[in-house]
JSON list of C-alpha atoms in Angstrom, two decimals:
[
{"chain": "A", "resi": 1, "resn": "MET", "atom": "CA", "xyz": [-4.08, -3.22, 43.47]},
{"chain": "A", "resi": 2, "resn": "SER", "atom": "CA", "xyz": [-6.32, -2.20, 46.32]},
{"chain": "A", "resi": 3, "resn": "GLU", "atom": "CA", "xyz": [-5.88, -4.37, 49.39]},
{"chain": "A", "resi": 4, "resn": "PRO", "atom": "CA", "xyz": [-8.59, -5.18, 51.92]},
{"chain": "A", "resi": 5, "resn": "GLY", "atom": "CA", "xyz": [-8.17, -3.11, 55.04]},
{"chain": "A", "resi": 6, "resn": "GLN", "atom": "CA", "xyz": [-6.50, -0.13, 53.38]},
{"chain": "A", "resi": 7, "resn": "ASN", "atom": "CA", "xyz": [-7.56, 2.96, 55.27]},
{"chain": "A", "resi": 8, "resn": "PHE", "atom": "CA", "xyz": [-9.22, 5.14, 52.68]},
{"chain": "A", "resi": 9, "resn": "ILE", "atom": "CA", "xyz": [-11.03, 8.29, 53.71]},
{"chain": "A", "resi": 10, "resn": "PHE", "atom": "CA", "xyz": [-14.05, 9.23, 51.59]},
{"chain": "A", "resi": 11, "resn": "VAL", "atom": "CA", "xyz": [-14.95, 12.92, 51.48]},
{"chain": "A", "resi": 12, "resn": "PHE", "atom": "CA", "xyz": [-17.59, 14.88, 49.59]},
{"chain": "A", "resi": 13, "resn": "LYS", "atom": "CA", "xyz": [-16.86, 18.41, 48.40]},
{"chain": "A", "resi": 14, "resn": "LYS", "atom": "CA", "xyz": [-18.34, 20.93, 46.03]},
{"chain": "A", "resi": 15, "resn": "THR", "atom": "CA", "xyz": [-15.86, 22.46, 43.59]},
{"chain": "A", "resi": 16, "resn": "ASN", "atom": "CA", "xyz": [-15.89, 25.80, 45.43]},
{"chain": "A", "resi": 17, "resn": "GLU", "atom": "CA", "xyz": [-14.96, 23.99, 48.66]},
{"chain": "A", "resi": 18, "resn": "LEU", "atom": "CA", "xyz": [-11.81, 22.39, 47.22]},
{"chain": "A", "resi": 19, "resn": "ASN", "atom": "CA", "xyz": [-8.55, 23.98, 48.36]},
{"chain": "A", "resi": 20, "resn": "SER", "atom": "CA", "xyz": [-5.69, 24.64, 45.93]},
{"chain": "A", "resi": 21, "resn": "GLU", "atom": "CA", "xyz": [-3.83, 21.49, 46.99]},
{"chain": "A", "resi": 22, "resn": "GLU", "atom": "CA", "xyz": [-6.89, 19.33, 46.32]},
{"chain": "A", "resi": 23, "resn": "ILE", "atom": "CA", "xyz": [-7.38, 20.94, 42.90]},
{"chain": "A", "resi": 24, "resn": "GLU", "atom": "CA", "xyz": [-3.72, 20.23, 42.09]},
{"chain": "A", "resi": 25, "resn": "GLN", "atom": "CA", "xyz": [-4.13, 16.62, 43.22]},
{"chain": "A", "resi": 26, "resn": "LEU", "atom": "CA", "xyz": [-7.29, 16.17, 41.10]},
{"chain": "A", "resi": 27, "resn": "ILE", "atom": "CA", "xyz": [-5.53, 17.58, 38.04]},
{"chain": "A", "resi": 28, "resn": "LYS", "atom": "CA", "xyz": [-2.55, 15.29, 38.67]},
{"chain": "A", "resi": 29, "resn": "LEU", "atom": "CA", "xyz": [-4.88, 12.30, 39.09]},
{"chain": "A", "resi": 30, "resn": "HIS", "atom": "CA", "xyz": [-6.61, 13.14, 35.80]},
{"chain": "A", "resi": 31, "resn": "ASN", "atom": "CA", "xyz": [-3.37, 13.65, 33.92]},
{"chain": "A", "resi": 32, "resn": "GLU", "atom": "CA", "xyz": [-1.82, 10.40, 35.17]},
{"chain": "A", "resi": 33, "resn": "THR", "atom": "CA", "xyz": [-4.94, 8.26, 34.82]},
{"chain": "A", "resi": 34, "resn": "MET", "atom": "CA", "xyz": [-6.14, 9.57, 31.48]},
{"chain": "A", "resi": 35, "resn": "ASN", "atom": "CA", "xyz": [-2.67, 10.17, 30.03]},
{"chain": "A", "resi": 36, "resn": "LYS", "atom": "CA", "xyz": [-3.83, 13.65, 29.02]},
{"chain": "A", "resi": 37, "resn": "GLU", "atom": "CA", "xyz": [-2.85, 17.10, 30.19]},
{"chain": "A", "resi": 38, "resn": "ARG", "atom": "CA", "xyz": [-5.47, 19.20, 31.97]},
{"chain": "A", "resi": 39, "resn": "THR", "atom": "CA", "xyz": [-4.64, 22.65, 33.29]},
{"chain": "A", "resi": 40, "resn": "GLU", "atom": "CA", "xyz": [-6.13, 24.41, 36.29]},
{"chain": "A", "resi": 41, "resn": "THR", "atom": "CA", "xyz": [-8.01, 26.73, 33.92]},
{"chain": "A", "resi": 42, "resn": "GLU", "atom": "CA", "xyz": [-9.54, 23.73, 32.13]},
{"chain": "A", "resi": 43, "resn": "PHE", "atom": "CA", "xyz": [-10.46, 22.15, 35.47]},
{"chain": "A", "resi": 44, "resn": "LYS", "atom": "CA", "xyz": [-12.25, 25.31, 36.59]},
{"chain": "A", "resi": 45, "resn": "GLU", "atom": "CA", "xyz": [-14.01, 25.76, 33.24]},
{"chain": "A", "resi": 46, "resn": "LYS", "atom": "CA", "xyz": [-15.31, 22.20, 33.43]},
{"chain": "A", "resi": 47, "resn": "TYR", "atom": "CA", "xyz": [-16.47, 22.16, 37.04]},
{"chain": "A", "resi": 48, "resn": "LEU", "atom": "CA", "xyz": [-17.18, 25.77, 38.12]},
{"chain": "A", "resi": 49, "resn": "TYR", "atom": "CA", "xyz": [-18.84, 27.41, 35.13]},
{"chain": "A", "resi": 50, "resn": "ASN", "atom": "CA", "xyz": [-22.39, 26.12, 35.41]},
{"chain": "A", "resi": 51, "resn": "PHE", "atom": "CA", "xyz": [-25.64, 27.55, 36.77]},
{"chain": "A", "resi": 52, "resn": "LEU", "atom": "CA", "xyz": [-24.86, 26.47, 40.37]},
{"chain": "A", "resi": 53, "resn": "GLY", "atom": "CA", "xyz": [-21.26, 27.70, 40.25]},
{"chain": "A", "resi": 54, "resn": "PHE", "atom": "CA", "xyz": [-19.89, 24.32, 41.37]},
{"chain": "A", "resi": 55, "resn": "SER", "atom": "CA", "xyz": [-19.95, 20.61, 40.67]},
{"chain": "A", "resi": 56, "resn": "PHE", "atom": "CA", "xyz": [-20.02, 17.60, 42.99]},
{"chain": "A", "resi": 57, "resn": "HIS", "atom": "CA", "xyz": [-16.89, 15.59, 43.88]},
{"chain": "A", "resi": 58, "resn": "GLY", "atom": "CA", "xyz": [-16.45, 12.38, 45.80]},
{"chain": "A", "resi": 59, "resn": "LEU", "atom": "CA", "xyz": [-12.84, 12.12, 46.91]},
{"chain": "A", "resi": 60, "resn": "MET", "atom": "CA", "xyz": [-11.02, 8.95, 47.97]},
{"chain": "A", "resi": 61, "resn": "LYS", "atom": "CA", "xyz": [-7.95, 9.81, 50.03]},
{"chain": "A", "resi": 62, "resn": "PHE", "atom": "CA", "xyz": [-5.07, 7.66, 51.18]},
{"chain": "A", "resi": 63, "resn": "ASN", "atom": "CA", "xyz": [-2.36, 9.17, 53.41]},
{"chain": "A", "resi": 64, "resn": "ASN", "atom": "CA", "xyz": [-3.94, 12.60, 52.84]},
{"chain": "A", "resi": 65, "resn": "GLU", "atom": "CA", "xyz": [-3.56, 12.33, 49.04]},
{"chain": "A", "resi": 66, "resn": "ILE", "atom": "CA", "xyz": [-6.46, 12.09, 46.59]},
{"chain": "A", "resi": 67, "resn": "VAL", "atom": "CA", "xyz": [-6.15, 8.68, 44.90]},
{"chain": "A", "resi": 68, "resn": "GLY", "atom": "CA", "xyz": [-9.68, 8.50, 43.48]},
{"chain": "A", "resi": 69, "resn": "CYS", "atom": "CA", "xyz": [-12.61, 10.71, 42.54]},
{"chain": "A", "resi": 70, "resn": "TYR", "atom": "CA", "xyz": [-16.19, 10.58, 41.23]},
{"chain": "A", "resi": 71, "resn": "ASN", "atom": "CA", "xyz": [-17.37, 13.83, 39.62]},
{"chain": "A", "resi": 72, "resn": "VAL", "atom": "CA", "xyz": [-20.84, 15.02, 38.61]},
{"chain": "A", "resi": 73, "resn": "ILE", "atom": "CA", "xyz": [-21.69, 18.31, 36.86]},
{"chain": "A", "resi": 74, "resn": "PRO", "atom": "CA", "xyz": [-25.20, 19.77, 37.42]},
{"chain": "A", "resi": 75, "resn": "TYR", "atom": "CA", "xyz": [-27.35, 20.81, 34.45]},
{"chain": "A", "resi": 76, "resn": "GLU", "atom": "CA", "xyz": [-30.83, 22.29, 34.07]},
{"chain": "A", "resi": 77, "resn": "PHE", "atom": "CA", "xyz": [-33.17, 20.65, 31.56]},
{"chain": "A", "resi": 78, "resn": "ILE", "atom": "CA", "xyz": [-36.72, 21.39, 30.47]},
{"chain": "A", "resi": 79, "resn": "PHE", "atom": "CA", "xyz": [-38.52, 18.07, 30.43]},
{"chain": "A", "resi": 80, "resn": "PHE", "atom": "CA", "xyz": [-42.19, 18.08, 29.40]},
{"chain": "A", "resi": 81, "resn": "SER", "atom": "CA", "xyz": [-42.36, 21.86, 30.03]},
{"chain": "A", "resi": 82, "resn": "LYS", "atom": "CA", "xyz": [-40.99, 21.53, 33.56]},
{"chain": "A", "resi": 83, "resn": "LYS", "atom": "CA", "xyz": [-37.49, 22.45, 34.77]},
{"chain": "A", "resi": 84, "resn": "PHE", "atom": "CA", "xyz": [-35.42, 19.65, 36.30]},
{"chain": "A", "resi": 85, "resn": "LEU", "atom": "CA", "xyz": [-31.88, 19.36, 37.58]},
{"chain": "A", "resi": 86, "resn": "PHE", "atom": "CA", "xyz": [-29.86, 16.45, 36.16]},
{"chain": "A", "resi": 87, "resn": "GLY", "atom": "CA", "xyz": [-26.31, 15.41, 36.88]},
{"chain": "A", "resi": 88, "resn": "GLN", "atom": "CA", "xyz": [-23.78, 14.50, 34.23]},
{"chain": "A", "resi": 89, "resn": "TRP", "atom": "CA", "xyz": [-21.49, 11.82, 35.59]},
{"chain": "A", "resi": 90, "resn": "CYS", "atom": "CA", "xyz": [-18.29, 12.74, 33.84]},
{"chain": "A", "resi": 91, "resn": "GLU", "atom": "CA", "xyz": [-15.29, 11.16, 35.53]},
{"chain": "A", "resi": 92, "resn": "THR", "atom": "CA", "xyz": [-14.45, 8.38, 37.90]},
{"chain": "A", "resi": 93, "resn": "LEU", "atom": "CA", "xyz": [-10.70, 8.17, 38.32]},
{"chain": "A", "resi": 94, "resn": "ILE", "atom": "CA", "xyz": [-8.73, 5.86, 40.59]},
{"chain": "A", "resi": 95, "resn": "GLN", "atom": "CA", "xyz": [-4.95, 5.56, 40.65]},
{"chain": "A", "resi": 96, "resn": "PHE", "atom": "CA", "xyz": [-3.91, 2.28, 39.05]},
{"chain": "A", "resi": 97, "resn": "HIS", "atom": "CA", "xyz": [-2.48, 0.63, 42.18]},
{"chain": "A", "resi": 98, "resn": "PHE", "atom": "CA", "xyz": [-5.67, 1.40, 44.18]},
{"chain": "A", "resi": 99, "resn": "ARG", "atom": "CA", "xyz": [-8.07, -0.20, 41.67]},
{"chain": "A", "resi": 100, "resn": "GLY", "atom": "CA", "xyz": [-9.78, -3.53, 42.09]},
{"chain": "A", "resi": 101, "resn": "SER", "atom": "CA", "xyz": [-12.13, -3.03, 45.03]},
{"chain": "A", "resi": 102, "resn": "LEU", "atom": "CA", "xyz": [-15.77, -2.70, 44.03]},
{"chain": "A", "resi": 103, "resn": "ASN", "atom": "CA", "xyz": [-16.51, -1.42, 47.51]},
{"chain": "A", "resi": 104, "resn": "THR", "atom": "CA", "xyz": [-14.35, 1.69, 47.06]},
{"chain": "A", "resi": 105, "resn": "PHE", "atom": "CA", "xyz": [-16.04, 2.42, 43.72]},
{"chain": "A", "resi": 106, "resn": "LYS", "atom": "CA", "xyz": [-19.46, 2.08, 45.35]},
{"chain": "A", "resi": 107, "resn": "GLN", "atom": "CA", "xyz": [-18.50, 4.29, 48.31]},
{"chain": "A", "resi": 108, "resn": "LEU", "atom": "CA", "xyz": [-17.30, 7.04, 45.95]},
{"chain": "A", "resi": 109, "resn": "GLY", "atom": "CA", "xyz": [-20.58, 6.95, 44.04]},
{"chain": "A", "resi": 110, "resn": "ASN", "atom": "CA", "xyz": [-22.75, 6.79, 47.13]},
{"chain": "A", "resi": 111, "resn": "ILE", "atom": "CA", "xyz": [-21.28, 9.84, 48.89]},
{"chain": "A", "resi": 112, "resn": "VAL", "atom": "CA", "xyz": [-21.90, 11.97, 45.80]},
{"chain": "A", "resi": 113, "resn": "ASN", "atom": "CA", "xyz": [-25.33, 10.52, 45.03]},
{"chain": "A", "resi": 114, "resn": "GLU", "atom": "CA", "xyz": [-26.55, 11.21, 48.57]},
{"chain": "A", "resi": 115, "resn": "GLU", "atom": "CA", "xyz": [-25.47, 14.85, 48.25]},
{"chain": "A", "resi": 116, "resn": "LEU", "atom": "CA", "xyz": [-27.15, 15.17, 44.84]},
{"chain": "A", "resi": 117, "resn": "LYS", "atom": "CA", "xyz": [-30.48, 14.27, 46.44]},
{"chain": "A", "resi": 118, "resn": "LYS", "atom": "CA", "xyz": [-30.18, 17.34, 48.71]},
{"chain": "A", "resi": 119, "resn": "TYR", "atom": "CA", "xyz": [-30.15, 19.47, 45.55]},
{"chain": "A", "resi": 120, "resn": "LYS", "atom": "CA", "xyz": [-33.12, 17.55, 44.11]},
{"chain": "A", "resi": 121, "resn": "ILE", "atom": "CA", "xyz": [-30.94, 15.93, 41.46]},
{"chain": "A", "resi": 122, "resn": "PHE", "atom": "CA", "xyz": [-32.50, 12.50, 41.07]},
{"chain": "A", "resi": 123, "resn": "PHE", "atom": "CA", "xyz": [-31.32, 11.67, 37.56]},
{"chain": "A", "resi": 124, "resn": "ILE", "atom": "CA", "xyz": [-27.68, 11.10, 36.58]},
{"chain": "A", "resi": 125, "resn": "TYR", "atom": "CA", "xyz": [-26.60, 10.38, 33.03]},
{"chain": "A", "resi": 126, "resn": "GLY", "atom": "CA", "xyz": [-23.25, 9.58, 31.53]},
{"chain": "A", "resi": 127, "resn": "TRP", "atom": "CA", "xyz": [-21.25, 7.65, 29.01]},
{"chain": "A", "resi": 128, "resn": "PRO", "atom": "CA", "xyz": [-19.09, 5.22, 30.96]},
{"chain": "A", "resi": 129, "resn": "ASN", "atom": "CA", "xyz": [-16.14, 3.60, 29.26]},
{"chain": "A", "resi": 130, "resn": "ARG", "atom": "CA", "xyz": [-16.07, -0.15, 28.71]},
{"chain": "A", "resi": 131, "resn": "GLN", "atom": "CA", "xyz": [-14.41, -0.86, 32.06]},
{"chain": "A", "resi": 132, "resn": "LEU", "atom": "CA", "xyz": [-17.02, 1.07, 34.06]},
{"chain": "A", "resi": 133, "resn": "TYR", "atom": "CA", "xyz": [-20.12, 0.16, 32.06]},
{"chain": "A", "resi": 134, "resn": "VAL", "atom": "CA", "xyz": [-20.94, -3.21, 33.65]},
{"chain": "A", "resi": 135, "resn": "VAL", "atom": "CA", "xyz": [-19.77, -2.14, 37.11]},
{"chain": "A", "resi": 136, "resn": "SER", "atom": "CA", "xyz": [-21.86, 1.04, 37.07]},
{"chain": "A", "resi": 137, "resn": "LYS", "atom": "CA", "xyz": [-24.97, -0.91, 36.11]},
{"chain": "A", "resi": 138, "resn": "ARG", "atom": "CA", "xyz": [-24.52, -3.73, 38.63]},
{"chain": "A", "resi": 139, "resn": "LEU", "atom": "CA", "xyz": [-23.04, -1.83, 41.54]},
{"chain": "A", "resi": 140, "resn": "LEU", "atom": "CA", "xyz": [-24.58, 1.63, 41.28]},
{"chain": "A", "resi": 141, "resn": "GLY", "atom": "CA", "xyz": [-27.89, 0.54, 39.76]},
{"chain": "A", "resi": 142, "resn": "MET", "atom": "CA", "xyz": [-27.55, 2.65, 36.63]},
{"chain": "A", "resi": 143, "resn": "LYS", "atom": "CA", "xyz": [-29.77, 1.70, 33.71]},
{"chain": "A", "resi": 144, "resn": "ASP", "atom": "CA", "xyz": [-29.56, 2.07, 29.96]},
{"chain": "A", "resi": 145, "resn": "ILE", "atom": "CA", "xyz": [-32.07, 4.63, 28.70]},
{"chain": "A", "resi": 146, "resn": "GLY", "atom": "CA", "xyz": [-31.20, 4.39, 25.03]},
{"chain": "A", "resi": 147, "resn": "LYS", "atom": "CA", "xyz": [-28.49, 3.91, 22.49]},
{"chain": "A", "resi": 148, "resn": "LEU", "atom": "CA", "xyz": [-26.30, 6.77, 21.45]},
{"chain": "A", "resi": 149, "resn": "HIS", "atom": "CA", "xyz": [-25.12, 6.53, 17.88]},
{"chain": "A", "resi": 150, "resn": "TYR", "atom": "CA", "xyz": [-22.24, 8.81, 17.09]},
{"chain": "A", "resi": 151, "resn": "TYR", "atom": "CA", "xyz": [-19.59, 9.14, 14.46]},
{"chain": "A", "resi": 152, "resn": "VAL", "atom": "CA", "xyz": [-16.05, 10.36, 14.84]}
]
């Protein structure tokens, strides 16, 4: 669990600014945290192939290793006949033994959200899992905009 006083470094990067080591670390973090296998090709397809050519990444580093991330993919939408940029919040991952601090979660979100404003992205949407739902509403100020009914 995350301990008070741990020296995390919080960094913002666009996908096209990530070096190969950081991409490898993000893939490893995803694979270990989600218990799924993601390849470098899948990573690039998810985060590079959009109209901006990059996505937004908040990185939490400890001893120069990425131990947490907050990722947002930009999308264009036509809303009442006007084009807007929205962000799809798609992953917040933190290594198991660094979880527990609401402050680190908030810092990850804040560094990305501040950068999104520079690109005139003022609306973020997502489907948080049960663990993140309450925290994202209380800590990041996210609001429910409707219910999504789906069938699997």
